[in-house]
Coordinates of C-alpha atoms and ligand atoms in Angstrom, one line a residue:
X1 CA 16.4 13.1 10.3
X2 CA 19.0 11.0 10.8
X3 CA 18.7 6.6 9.4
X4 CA 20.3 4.3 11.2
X5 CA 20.4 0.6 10.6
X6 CA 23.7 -0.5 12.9
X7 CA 22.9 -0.5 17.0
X8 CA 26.5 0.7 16.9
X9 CA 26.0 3.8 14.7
X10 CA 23.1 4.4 17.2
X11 CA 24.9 4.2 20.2
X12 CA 27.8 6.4 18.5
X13 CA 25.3 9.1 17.7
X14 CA 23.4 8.9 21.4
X15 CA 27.1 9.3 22.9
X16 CA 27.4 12.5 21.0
X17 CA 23.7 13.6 22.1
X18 CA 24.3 12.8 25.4
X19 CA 27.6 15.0 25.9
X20 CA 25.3 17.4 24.6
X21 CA 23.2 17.0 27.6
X22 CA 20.6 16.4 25.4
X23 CA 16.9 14.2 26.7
X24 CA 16.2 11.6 24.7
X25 CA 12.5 10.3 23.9
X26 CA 11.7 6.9 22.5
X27 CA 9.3 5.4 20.4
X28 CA 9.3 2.1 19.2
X29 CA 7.1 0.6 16.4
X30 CA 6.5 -2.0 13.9
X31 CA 6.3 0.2 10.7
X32 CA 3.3 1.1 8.8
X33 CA 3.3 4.5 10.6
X34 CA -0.2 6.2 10.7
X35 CA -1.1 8.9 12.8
X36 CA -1.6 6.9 15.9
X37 CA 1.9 6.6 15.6
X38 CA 2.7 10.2 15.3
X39 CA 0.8 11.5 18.3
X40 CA 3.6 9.6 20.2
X41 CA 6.3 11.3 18.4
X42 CA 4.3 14.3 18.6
X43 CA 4.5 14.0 22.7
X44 CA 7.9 12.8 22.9
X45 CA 8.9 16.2 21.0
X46 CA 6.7 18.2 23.4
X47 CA 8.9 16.7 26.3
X48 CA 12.6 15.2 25.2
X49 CA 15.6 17.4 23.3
X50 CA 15.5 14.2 20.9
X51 CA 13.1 11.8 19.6
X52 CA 14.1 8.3 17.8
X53 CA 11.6 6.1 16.6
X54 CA 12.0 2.8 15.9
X55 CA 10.9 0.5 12.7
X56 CA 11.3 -3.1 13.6
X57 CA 8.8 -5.9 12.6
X58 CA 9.8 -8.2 15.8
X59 CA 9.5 -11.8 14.8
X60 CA 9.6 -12.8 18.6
X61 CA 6.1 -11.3 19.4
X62 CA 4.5 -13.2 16.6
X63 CA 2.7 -16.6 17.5
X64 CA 1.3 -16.5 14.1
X65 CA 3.7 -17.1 11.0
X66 CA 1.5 -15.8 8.4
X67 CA 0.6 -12.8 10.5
X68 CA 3.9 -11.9 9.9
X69 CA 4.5 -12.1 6.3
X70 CA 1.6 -10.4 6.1
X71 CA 2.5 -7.2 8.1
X72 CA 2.8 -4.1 6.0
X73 CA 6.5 -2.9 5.3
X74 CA 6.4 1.1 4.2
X75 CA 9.3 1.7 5.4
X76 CA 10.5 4.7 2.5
X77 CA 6.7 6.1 3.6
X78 CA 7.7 5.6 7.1
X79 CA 11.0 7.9 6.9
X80 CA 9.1 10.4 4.6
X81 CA 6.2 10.6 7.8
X82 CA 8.6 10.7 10.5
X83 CA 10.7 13.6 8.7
X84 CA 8.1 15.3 8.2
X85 CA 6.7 15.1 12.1
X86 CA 10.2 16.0 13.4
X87 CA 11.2 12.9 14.5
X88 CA 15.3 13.3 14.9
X89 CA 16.3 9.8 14.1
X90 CA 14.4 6.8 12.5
X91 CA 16.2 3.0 13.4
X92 CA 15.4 0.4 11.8
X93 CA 17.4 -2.4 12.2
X94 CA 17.3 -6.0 10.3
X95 CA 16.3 -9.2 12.3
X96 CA 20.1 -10.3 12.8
X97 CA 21.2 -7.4 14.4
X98 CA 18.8 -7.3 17.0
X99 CA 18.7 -11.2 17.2
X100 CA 21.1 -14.0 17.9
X101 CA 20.2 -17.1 15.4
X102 CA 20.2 -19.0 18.6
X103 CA 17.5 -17.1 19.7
X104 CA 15.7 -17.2 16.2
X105 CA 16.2 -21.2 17.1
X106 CA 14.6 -20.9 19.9
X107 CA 11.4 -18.7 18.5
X108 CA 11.4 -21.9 15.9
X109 CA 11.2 -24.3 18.3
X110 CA 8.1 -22.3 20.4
X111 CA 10.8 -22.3 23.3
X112 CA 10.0 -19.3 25.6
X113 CA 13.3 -17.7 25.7
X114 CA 13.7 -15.7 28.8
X115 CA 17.1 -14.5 28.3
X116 CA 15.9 -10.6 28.0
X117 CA 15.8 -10.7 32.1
X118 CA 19.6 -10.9 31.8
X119 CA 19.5 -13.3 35.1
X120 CA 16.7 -11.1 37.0
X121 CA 13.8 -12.0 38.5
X122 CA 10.5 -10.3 36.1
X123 CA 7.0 -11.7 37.2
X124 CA 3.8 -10.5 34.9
X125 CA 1.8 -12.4 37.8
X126 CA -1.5 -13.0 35.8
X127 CA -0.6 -9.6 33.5
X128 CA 0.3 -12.2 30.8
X129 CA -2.3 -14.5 31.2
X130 CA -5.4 -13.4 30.1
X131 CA -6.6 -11.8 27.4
X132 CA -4.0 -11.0 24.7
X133 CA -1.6 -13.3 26.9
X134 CA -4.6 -16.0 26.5
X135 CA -5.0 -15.6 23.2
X136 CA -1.6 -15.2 22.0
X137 CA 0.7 -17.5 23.7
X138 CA 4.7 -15.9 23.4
X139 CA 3.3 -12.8 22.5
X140 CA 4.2 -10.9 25.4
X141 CA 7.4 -12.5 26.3
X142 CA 8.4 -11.4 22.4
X143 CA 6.9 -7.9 23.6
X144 CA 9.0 -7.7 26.3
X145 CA 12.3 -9.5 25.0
X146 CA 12.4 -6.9 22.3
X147 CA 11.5 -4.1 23.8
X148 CA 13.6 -4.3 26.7
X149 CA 16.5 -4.8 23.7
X150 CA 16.0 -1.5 22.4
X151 CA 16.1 0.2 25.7
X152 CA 19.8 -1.1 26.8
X153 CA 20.8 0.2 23.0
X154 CA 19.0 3.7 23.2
X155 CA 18.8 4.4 26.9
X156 CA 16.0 7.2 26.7
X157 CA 14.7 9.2 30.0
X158 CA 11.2 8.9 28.3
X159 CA 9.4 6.1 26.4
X160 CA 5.9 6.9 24.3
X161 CA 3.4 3.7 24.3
X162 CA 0.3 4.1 22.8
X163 CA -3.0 2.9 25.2
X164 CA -4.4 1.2 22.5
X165 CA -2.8 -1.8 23.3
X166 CA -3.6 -1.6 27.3
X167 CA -1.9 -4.7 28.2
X168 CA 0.7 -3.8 26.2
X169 CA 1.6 -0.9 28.5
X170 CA 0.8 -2.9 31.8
X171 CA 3.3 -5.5 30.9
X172 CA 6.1 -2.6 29.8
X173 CA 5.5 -0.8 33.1
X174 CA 5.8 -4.4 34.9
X175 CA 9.4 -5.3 32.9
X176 CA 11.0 -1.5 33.6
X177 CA 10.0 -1.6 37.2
X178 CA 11.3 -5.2 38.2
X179 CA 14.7 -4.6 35.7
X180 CA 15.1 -1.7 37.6
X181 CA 15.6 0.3 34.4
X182 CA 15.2 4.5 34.9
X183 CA 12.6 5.1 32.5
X184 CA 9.3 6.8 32.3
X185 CA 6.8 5.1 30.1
X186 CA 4.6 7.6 29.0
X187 CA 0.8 6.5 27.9
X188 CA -0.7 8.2 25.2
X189 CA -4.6 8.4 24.2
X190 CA -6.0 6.1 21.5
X191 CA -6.3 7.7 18.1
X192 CA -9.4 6.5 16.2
X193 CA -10.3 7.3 12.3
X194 CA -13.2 9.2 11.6
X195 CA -15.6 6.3 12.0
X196 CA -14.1 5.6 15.6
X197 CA -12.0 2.6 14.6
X198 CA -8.6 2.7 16.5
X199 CA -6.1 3.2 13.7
X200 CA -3.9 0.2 13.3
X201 CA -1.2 -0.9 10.8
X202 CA -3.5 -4.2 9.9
X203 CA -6.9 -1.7 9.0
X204 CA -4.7 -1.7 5.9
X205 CA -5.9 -5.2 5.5
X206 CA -9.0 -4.6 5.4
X207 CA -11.1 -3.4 2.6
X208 CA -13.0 -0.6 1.9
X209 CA -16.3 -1.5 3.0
X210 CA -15.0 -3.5 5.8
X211 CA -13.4 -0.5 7.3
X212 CA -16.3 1.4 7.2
X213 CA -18.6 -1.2 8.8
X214 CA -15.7 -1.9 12.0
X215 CA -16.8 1.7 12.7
X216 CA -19.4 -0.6 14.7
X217 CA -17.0 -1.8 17.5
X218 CA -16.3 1.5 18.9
X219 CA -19.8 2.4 18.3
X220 CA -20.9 -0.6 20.6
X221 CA -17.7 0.1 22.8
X222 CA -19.3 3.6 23.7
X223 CA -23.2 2.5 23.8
X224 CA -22.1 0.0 26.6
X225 CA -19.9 3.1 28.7
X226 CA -23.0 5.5 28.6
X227 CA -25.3 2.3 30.1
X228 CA -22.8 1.2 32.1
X229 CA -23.8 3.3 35.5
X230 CA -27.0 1.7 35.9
X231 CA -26.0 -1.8 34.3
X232 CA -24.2 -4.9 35.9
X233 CA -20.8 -5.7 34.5
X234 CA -22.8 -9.4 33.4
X235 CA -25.4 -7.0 31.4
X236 CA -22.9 -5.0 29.3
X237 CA -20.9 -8.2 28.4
X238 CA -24.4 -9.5 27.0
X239 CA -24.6 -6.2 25.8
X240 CA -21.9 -6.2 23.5
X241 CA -21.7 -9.8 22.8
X242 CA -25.5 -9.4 21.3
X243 CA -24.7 -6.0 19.5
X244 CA -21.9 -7.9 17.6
X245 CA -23.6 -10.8 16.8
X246 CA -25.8 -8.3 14.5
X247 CA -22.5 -7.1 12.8
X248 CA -21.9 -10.4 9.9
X249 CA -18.4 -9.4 9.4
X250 CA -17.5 -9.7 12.9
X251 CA -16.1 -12.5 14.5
X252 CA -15.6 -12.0 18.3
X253 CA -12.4 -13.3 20.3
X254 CA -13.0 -12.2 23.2
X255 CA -14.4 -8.7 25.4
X256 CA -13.6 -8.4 28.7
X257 CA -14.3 -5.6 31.3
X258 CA -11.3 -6.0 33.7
X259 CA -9.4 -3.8 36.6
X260 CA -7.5 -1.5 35.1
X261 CA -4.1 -2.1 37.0
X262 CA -4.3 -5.7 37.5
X263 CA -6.0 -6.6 34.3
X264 CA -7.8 -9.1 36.1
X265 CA -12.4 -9.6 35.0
X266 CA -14.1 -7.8 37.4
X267 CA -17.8 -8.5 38.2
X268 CA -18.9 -5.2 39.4
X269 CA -17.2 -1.7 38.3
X270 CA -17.1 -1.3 42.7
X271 CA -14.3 -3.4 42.5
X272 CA -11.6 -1.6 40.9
X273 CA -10.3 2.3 41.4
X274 CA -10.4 2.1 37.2
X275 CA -11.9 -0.2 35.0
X276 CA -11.5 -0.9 31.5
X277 CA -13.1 -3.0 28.5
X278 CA -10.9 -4.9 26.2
X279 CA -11.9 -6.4 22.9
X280 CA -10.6 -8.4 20.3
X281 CA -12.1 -10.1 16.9
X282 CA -11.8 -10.6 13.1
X283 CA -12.5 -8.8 10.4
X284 CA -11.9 -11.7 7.6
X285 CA -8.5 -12.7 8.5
X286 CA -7.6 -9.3 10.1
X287 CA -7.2 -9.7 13.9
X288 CA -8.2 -5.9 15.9
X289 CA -8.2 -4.9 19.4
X290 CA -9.6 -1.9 21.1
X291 CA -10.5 -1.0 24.4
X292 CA -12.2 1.9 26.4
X293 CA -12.0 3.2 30.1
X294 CA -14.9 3.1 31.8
Ligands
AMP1 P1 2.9 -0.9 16.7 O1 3.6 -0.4 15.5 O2 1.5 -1.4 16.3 O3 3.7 -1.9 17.4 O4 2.6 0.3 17.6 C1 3.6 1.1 18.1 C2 3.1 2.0 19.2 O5 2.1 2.8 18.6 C3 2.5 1.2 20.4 O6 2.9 1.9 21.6 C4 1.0 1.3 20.1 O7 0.2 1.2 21.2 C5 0.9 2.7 19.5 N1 -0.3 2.9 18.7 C6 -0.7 2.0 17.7 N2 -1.9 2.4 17.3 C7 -2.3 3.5 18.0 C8 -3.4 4.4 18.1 N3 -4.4 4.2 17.2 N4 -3.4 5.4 18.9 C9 -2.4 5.6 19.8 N5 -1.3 4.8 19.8 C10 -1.2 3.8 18.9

């Protein structure tokens, strides 16, 4: 496997891949690689010639500074993991080559810098808006602003997003279809740990006996699927709600049961082709979200 820090060393090597008519898959992360991560790199090497994987903690998506410094860097464990799955090459890039201080200014200043869209018109309509986007204001446009970086530098046919964060993936599919950028975003299932919580870099965080016990949310998240054919949409919110209340270490954010597409609360399940529930809460000071189709 091949490091690469420089965009310019990576664009170099994808000019020699490409004369070599090779496909090129891409999956970009945040570090802390666990094997969430690696069923993406996993698919992309069932379907591309190539696979890089990207390491970079973005500093755009963050509305929270401490959330930040406290995200887990493993990068040397990172490499060894991604070798070791085939990946071909790992970038990971520092914060000045992908940003301009000007638009680290602008992060400072909580200015929404919209610059990504290079002039184009890109509308999340309410995709921003609620949940994450409600909770979390920035996030998205920091989502998008970075990711939409990384694919003018590697230009893949095929980009790997995992569905654990759904909106996440809506609001990707949203920014490549209105840039009019030819890639395929490719969703991949959530993987959970044995206890059914959906791996995450911050489950590090958390401690032993926490991460047991938040085995509980995906417990509750699959309870409320099995009732949810003879149950309103009104019921299984109260559902969960009251199930979580019983958990002490859980504080909830928010759980919403929304079209699947639009993102948008739904009342009843008739209204959507697909729905899904969304949640979010705190473990101590760890933030998690899951969801589950329904
Ligand atoms: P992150 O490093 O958290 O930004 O995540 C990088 C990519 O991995 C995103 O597309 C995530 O949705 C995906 N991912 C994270 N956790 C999981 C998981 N448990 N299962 C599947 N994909 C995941």
């Amino acid at each position: 496997m091949i490091i690469i820090n420089s965009i310019q060393q990576l664009k170099d090597q994808l000019l020699l891949f490409r004369k070599q008519k090779k496909s090129i898959g891409f999956v970009p992360t945040m570090g802390a690689l666990h094997q969430g991560h690696l069923s993406l790199i996993e698919n992309a090497l069932k379907e591309c010639d190539l696979v890089i994987c990207s390491i970079f903690v973005n500093p755009t998506q963050f509305n929270d500074l401490n959330d930040l410094d406290k995200y887990p860097r493993t990068i040397e464990k990172d490499a060894q993991m991604l070798k070791k799955a085939g990946c071909d090459v790992l970038f990971a890039p520092e914060v000045n080559e992908i940003y301009t201080e000007q638009e680290l200014e602008l992060k400072r200043q909580k200015v929404e810098d919209t610059s990504w869209t290079e002039g184009k018109q890109v509308d999340f309509g309410s995709l921003d808006k609620v949940m994450e986007g409600a909770q979390r204001p920035g996030h998205f446009n920091g989502v998008a602003q970075v990711v939409s970086k990384l694919f003018r530098i590697v230009e893949p046919q095929k980009a790997y997003f995992g569905q654990k964060d759904f909106q996440q993936l809506a609001i990707i599919r949203t920014m490549v279809k209105q840039l009019e950028m030819p890639i395929e975003i490719v969703a991949c299932p959530i993987i959970r740990e044995e206890n059914g919580l959906a791996m995450s870099s911050r489950n590090e965080r958390l401690t032993k006996e926490e991460r047991k016990r938040a085995g509980f949310i995906f417990e509750t998240l699959a309870k409320m699927k099995k009732l949810k054919n003879n149950t309103s949409i009104a019921e299984l919110k109260t559902f969960v709600e009251a199930q979580l209340k019983t958990e002490s270490l859980i504080k909830l954010e928010y759980f919403e049961i929304a079209d699947a597409e639009t993102l948008q609360s739904i009342s009843d399940l008739e209204q959507a082709k697909s729905a899904v529930a969304c949640i979010a809460l705190k473990i101590g000071e760890v933030r998690l979200i899951d969801n589950i189709l329904l």
